[in-house]
């Protein structure tokens, strides 16, 4: 029987919880190991299903992966043994496409299964491919695989049609191994992109403008190894802060970077959540009842789509009516029907959800549909009266490191069962 989380709601969280390293920064950092024959050491890899999947993929491609006693992961690809990312891995994790750029730069060939759509949207990778073509690659789609070839990538000026996070990262890695200078306009400004730039810089690439919409990347003929400490997970941090707020608790979330959370913290303050922001921690005190607020998701530094479901769960208990507009993914309201089973009053119309706050949620059996939706259901369960059982928690394990243990450490009555 697949694992479930059983939650007895209504306990205000207290104490301190610590944030792990960012999933979405660890995945590109691991893929960057393909750019060099030297070892790459990730000092603080989070123990997540997606990170394990990326490690498995790298091992397939020829990486030797080992774990230090202090928890660091060492990856070394002395020689690329295969240039193929098979469908069986790409279909479980679409971030597998992040090997395309580095493989192409290192060996001039890559064959990567084209990821299909997923629960939250169609999610094409046309912008990645368009950028690789600009760098001189020949790309074709054959039998469901992207086949890319280039004798030597050459720096180019690339303007993406929309802001794409992994697209920017893929192109940065390709450009770092290319000959000459690449300019990426309309680049993603997410902290995970800037973290990858920092790593590529240590490996020997010259990158200017990381964290802005215009990045200039000077490729290096040979990149070297690096030791890298990944930034804290801003989405895990935001989720834990909402956990403190929604339970009316007094919780300190430590080990985070507040500057990566500005839009989320501002919105929570608007909802009446008490926040004390320190250098690397936030103390959150929940309001008796949150105030309604409107949210529109957008690329960084805007409000992150990866926090939309969690904040909607908080707004579901607000005094008044809120509107949430999702602009990044076309199907990211899968949590709405499950929250309704707990008493939420939410109506969706296209990209907008109208939330009429209710005074409380009731515990119920609910089913997770994707990573952030499952986090939202856990939050609702923490706040609800009675018992909530969240099934399909494998979605949660892709991106949250032992979430139930962290929450239990803050007083939540939550346990994993497989019975
Ligand atoms: N898009 C295209 N063409 C492309 C690339 C993207 O049309 O070539 C569209 C997408 O369909 C989407 C929008 O552009 O509508 C933005 O997508 P983006 O490429 O930025 O998303 P991603 O890189 O696939 C990363 C995170 C997601 C996060 C988004 C948005 C990783 C591994 N994943 O995905 O994280 O939601 O950026 O911030 O970094 C999660 O952690 O739960 C998660 C889904």
Tab-separated table of C-alpha atoms in Angstrom, residues 52-266:
chain	number	residue	atom	x	y	z
A	52	UNK	CA	18.011	10.558	-6.441
A	53	UNK	CA	16.528	10.405	-9.950
A	54	UNK	CA	19.052	12.940	-11.270
A	55	UNK	CA	21.877	11.003	-9.617
A	56	UNK	CA	20.664	7.795	-11.266
A	57	UNK	CA	20.553	9.517	-14.620
A	58	UNK	CA	24.105	10.855	-14.208
A	59	UNK	CA	25.320	7.362	-13.274
A	60	UNK	CA	23.775	6.091	-16.538
A	61	UNK	CA	25.717	8.733	-18.424
A	62	UNK	CA	29.003	7.658	-16.866
A	63	UNK	CA	29.213	9.514	-13.559
A	64	UNK	CA	30.775	7.954	-10.506
A	65	UNK	CA	28.704	9.189	-7.597
A	66	UNK	CA	29.688	8.792	-3.964
A	67	UNK	CA	28.600	10.128	-0.638
A	68	UNK	CA	31.024	11.532	1.977
A	69	UNK	CA	30.598	10.760	5.639
A	70	UNK	CA	29.587	14.408	6.173
A	71	UNK	CA	26.686	14.069	3.737
A	72	UNK	CA	28.277	15.724	0.686
A	73	UNK	CA	27.739	14.165	-2.733
A	74	UNK	CA	30.714	13.822	-5.074
A	75	UNK	CA	30.055	13.387	-8.764
A	76	UNK	CA	32.744	12.792	-11.335
A	77	UNK	CA	32.275	12.186	-15.024
A	78	UNK	CA	35.787	11.362	-16.208
A	79	UNK	CA	34.310	10.185	-19.466
A	80	UNK	CA	30.794	10.411	-20.780
A	81	UNK	CA	29.740	6.784	-21.243
A	82	UNK	CA	26.393	7.446	-22.908
A	83	UNK	CA	24.704	10.541	-24.291
A	84	UNK	CA	21.203	9.228	-23.854
A	85	UNK	CA	18.647	10.178	-21.193
A	86	UNK	CA	16.053	7.410	-21.550
A	87	UNK	CA	12.298	7.919	-21.466
A	88	UNK	CA	11.894	5.822	-18.322
A	89	UNK	CA	13.843	8.440	-16.323
A	90	UNK	CA	12.721	11.602	-18.133
A	91	UNK	CA	9.088	10.563	-17.750
A	92	UNK	CA	9.471	10.372	-13.954
A	93	UNK	CA	11.252	13.734	-13.766
A	94	UNK	CA	11.146	16.324	-16.509
A	95	UNK	CA	14.119	18.225	-15.022
A	96	UNK	CA	16.152	15.391	-16.630
A	97	UNK	CA	16.211	17.645	-19.719
A	98	UNK	CA	18.859	19.653	-17.852
A	99	UNK	CA	21.468	17.158	-19.083
A	100	UNK	CA	20.906	18.261	-22.690
A	101	UNK	CA	22.935	21.483	-22.513
A	102	UNK	CA	25.968	20.072	-20.688
A	103	UNK	CA	26.073	16.864	-22.785
A	104	UNK	CA	25.959	18.871	-25.972
A	105	UNK	CA	28.746	21.155	-24.773
A	106	UNK	CA	30.957	18.309	-23.581
A	107	UNK	CA	30.516	15.695	-26.306
A	108	UNK	CA	28.637	17.359	-29.158
A	109	UNK	CA	25.837	14.812	-29.007
A	110	UNK	CA	22.811	14.322	-26.800
A	111	UNK	CA	19.763	12.139	-27.086
A	112	UNK	CA	17.152	12.965	-24.490
A	113	UNK	CA	13.573	11.733	-24.332
A	114	UNK	CA	11.181	14.585	-25.009
A	115	UNK	CA	9.227	15.070	-21.780
A	116	UNK	CA	5.482	14.892	-22.208
A	117	UNK	CA	3.007	17.116	-20.420
A	118	UNK	CA	2.508	16.704	-16.696
A	119	UNK	CA	-0.214	17.260	-14.105
A	120	UNK	CA	0.320	21.031	-13.998
A	121	UNK	CA	0.617	21.831	-17.691
A	122	UNK	CA	1.840	21.056	-21.203
A	123	UNK	CA	5.327	22.362	-20.465
A	124	UNK	CA	7.082	22.329	-23.861
A	125	UNK	CA	10.873	22.763	-24.157
A	126	UNK	CA	10.845	24.662	-27.445
A	127	UNK	CA	12.791	27.579	-25.936
A	128	UNK	CA	15.610	25.278	-24.826
A	129	UNK	CA	15.826	23.815	-28.336
A	130	UNK	CA	15.623	27.192	-30.055
A	131	UNK	CA	18.537	28.392	-27.922
A	132	UNK	CA	20.659	25.310	-28.673
A	133	UNK	CA	20.066	25.879	-32.385
A	134	UNK	CA	21.319	29.453	-31.971
A	135	UNK	CA	24.469	28.027	-30.412
A	136	UNK	CA	24.954	25.990	-33.565
A	137	UNK	CA	23.364	22.659	-32.698
A	138	UNK	CA	21.306	20.632	-35.117
A	139	UNK	CA	18.200	19.382	-33.429
A	140	UNK	CA	15.622	16.881	-34.542
A	141	UNK	CA	12.863	14.975	-32.819
A	142	UNK	CA	13.065	11.293	-33.673
A	143	UNK	CA	10.831	8.613	-32.136
A	144	UNK	CA	10.023	10.749	-29.112
A	145	UNK	CA	13.632	11.738	-28.496
A	146	UNK	CA	15.407	15.057	-28.933
A	147	UNK	CA	18.533	14.366	-30.932
A	148	UNK	CA	21.076	17.161	-30.766
A	149	UNK	CA	24.431	17.415	-32.481
A	150	UNK	CA	27.112	20.072	-32.793
A	151	UNK	CA	30.756	19.804	-33.717
A	152	UNK	CA	31.513	22.705	-31.356
A	153	UNK	CA	28.950	25.047	-29.825
A	154	UNK	CA	29.560	28.721	-30.604
A	155	UNK	CA	28.479	31.648	-28.468
A	156	UNK	CA	25.434	33.539	-29.751
A	157	UNK	CA	22.820	36.095	-28.813
A	158	UNK	CA	19.681	34.361	-27.567
A	159	UNK	CA	16.401	36.045	-26.684
A	160	UNK	CA	13.868	33.661	-25.197
A	161	UNK	CA	10.215	34.266	-26.099
A	162	UNK	CA	9.183	33.750	-22.490
A	163	UNK	CA	10.892	33.472	-19.154
A	164	UNK	CA	11.920	29.869	-18.549
A	165	UNK	CA	13.873	28.698	-15.528
A	166	UNK	CA	15.291	25.351	-16.669
A	167	UNK	CA	15.516	26.719	-20.218
A	168	UNK	CA	17.811	29.502	-19.009
A	169	UNK	CA	19.831	26.989	-16.974
A	170	UNK	CA	20.206	24.569	-19.874
A	171	UNK	CA	21.412	27.365	-22.147
A	172	UNK	CA	23.803	28.701	-19.490
A	173	UNK	CA	25.451	25.275	-19.194
A	174	UNK	CA	25.704	24.895	-22.958
A	175	UNK	CA	27.136	28.434	-23.244
A	176	UNK	CA	29.651	27.790	-20.442
A	177	UNK	CA	31.160	25.020	-22.559
A	178	UNK	CA	30.801	26.853	-25.875
A	179	UNK	CA	33.424	28.811	-27.746
A	180	UNK	CA	33.052	32.577	-27.317
A	181	UNK	CA	30.443	34.787	-25.747
A	182	UNK	CA	26.744	34.113	-25.327
A	183	UNK	CA	24.180	36.716	-24.366
A	184	UNK	CA	20.863	35.476	-22.970
A	185	UNK	CA	18.135	38.129	-23.044
A	186	UNK	CA	14.882	37.659	-21.152
A	187	UNK	CA	16.744	35.265	-18.866
A	188	UNK	CA	15.037	33.903	-15.765
A	189	UNK	CA	16.053	35.842	-12.643
A	190	UNK	CA	15.244	33.097	-10.132
A	191	UNK	CA	17.741	32.609	-7.272
A	192	UNK	CA	18.307	29.044	-8.537
A	193	UNK	CA	19.577	30.481	-11.835
A	194	UNK	CA	21.965	32.785	-9.967
A	195	UNK	CA	23.133	29.823	-7.872
A	196	UNK	CA	23.976	27.865	-11.014
A	197	UNK	CA	25.869	30.902	-12.345
A	198	UNK	CA	27.903	30.967	-9.134
A	199	UNK	CA	28.766	27.286	-9.610
A	200	UNK	CA	29.670	27.682	-13.292
A	201	UNK	CA	31.843	30.636	-12.276
A	202	UNK	CA	33.755	28.426	-9.824
A	203	UNK	CA	34.145	25.859	-12.613
A	204	UNK	CA	35.823	28.479	-14.817
A	205	UNK	CA	33.114	30.158	-16.906
A	206	UNK	CA	32.776	33.947	-16.766
A	207	UNK	CA	29.184	34.995	-16.191
A	208	UNK	CA	27.867	38.499	-15.756
A	209	UNK	CA	24.329	39.562	-15.015
A	210	UNK	CA	23.124	36.437	-13.216
A	211	UNK	CA	19.921	37.336	-11.396
A	212	UNK	CA	19.054	39.909	-14.089
A	213	UNK	CA	17.229	39.481	-17.373
A	214	UNK	CA	20.473	39.818	-19.393
A	215	UNK	CA	23.242	37.356	-18.829
A	216	UNK	CA	26.594	37.378	-20.586
A	217	UNK	CA	28.481	34.089	-20.539
A	218	UNK	CA	32.052	33.645	-21.632
A	219	UNK	CA	32.612	29.979	-22.432
A	220	UNK	CA	35.764	28.227	-21.263
A	221	UNK	CA	37.565	25.599	-23.367
A	222	UNK	CA	37.820	23.381	-20.330
A	223	UNK	CA	35.839	23.637	-17.154
A	224	UNK	CA	37.159	22.381	-13.845
A	225	UNK	CA	35.679	20.816	-10.739
A	226	UNK	CA	34.124	22.680	-7.822
A	227	UNK	CA	32.777	22.437	-4.316
A	228	UNK	CA	29.358	23.992	-4.085
A	229	UNK	CA	26.960	24.793	-1.272
A	230	UNK	CA	23.424	25.022	-2.655
A	231	UNK	CA	21.119	27.887	-1.579
A	232	UNK	CA	18.267	27.197	0.855
A	233	UNK	CA	14.965	26.023	-0.583
A	234	UNK	CA	12.773	29.127	-0.728
A	235	UNK	CA	9.659	27.099	-1.512
A	236	UNK	CA	10.156	24.730	1.407
A	237	UNK	CA	10.803	27.820	3.568
A	238	UNK	CA	7.598	29.475	2.354
A	239	UNK	CA	5.625	26.287	2.940
A	240	UNK	CA	6.885	26.026	6.532
A	241	UNK	CA	6.105	29.710	7.148
A	242	UNK	CA	2.537	29.137	5.970
A	243	UNK	CA	2.402	26.089	8.290
A	244	UNK	CA	3.206	28.367	11.221
A	245	UNK	CA	0.643	30.942	10.069
A	246	UNK	CA	-2.214	28.581	9.258
A	247	UNK	CA	-2.014	26.831	12.636
A	248	UNK	CA	-1.961	30.155	14.506
A	249	UNK	CA	1.425	29.108	15.854
A	250	UNK	CA	4.661	30.786	16.854
A	251	UNK	CA	7.254	29.157	14.655
A	252	UNK	CA	10.787	30.077	13.642
A	253	UNK	CA	11.843	28.914	10.187
A	254	UNK	CA	15.652	28.945	10.120
A	255	UNK	CA	18.349	28.576	7.493
A	256	UNK	CA	16.539	30.510	4.773
A	257	UNK	CA	17.422	33.497	2.589
A	258	UNK	CA	14.745	36.168	3.217
A	259	UNK	CA	15.718	38.089	0.062
A	260	UNK	CA	14.510	35.090	-1.987
A	261	UNK	CA	11.112	35.261	-0.330
A	262	UNK	CA	10.221	38.952	-0.589
A	263	UNK	CA	7.008	38.511	-2.604
A	264	UNK	CA	5.776	35.680	-0.374
A	265	UNK	CA	6.556	37.521	2.864
A	266	UNK	CA	4.894	40.708	1.601
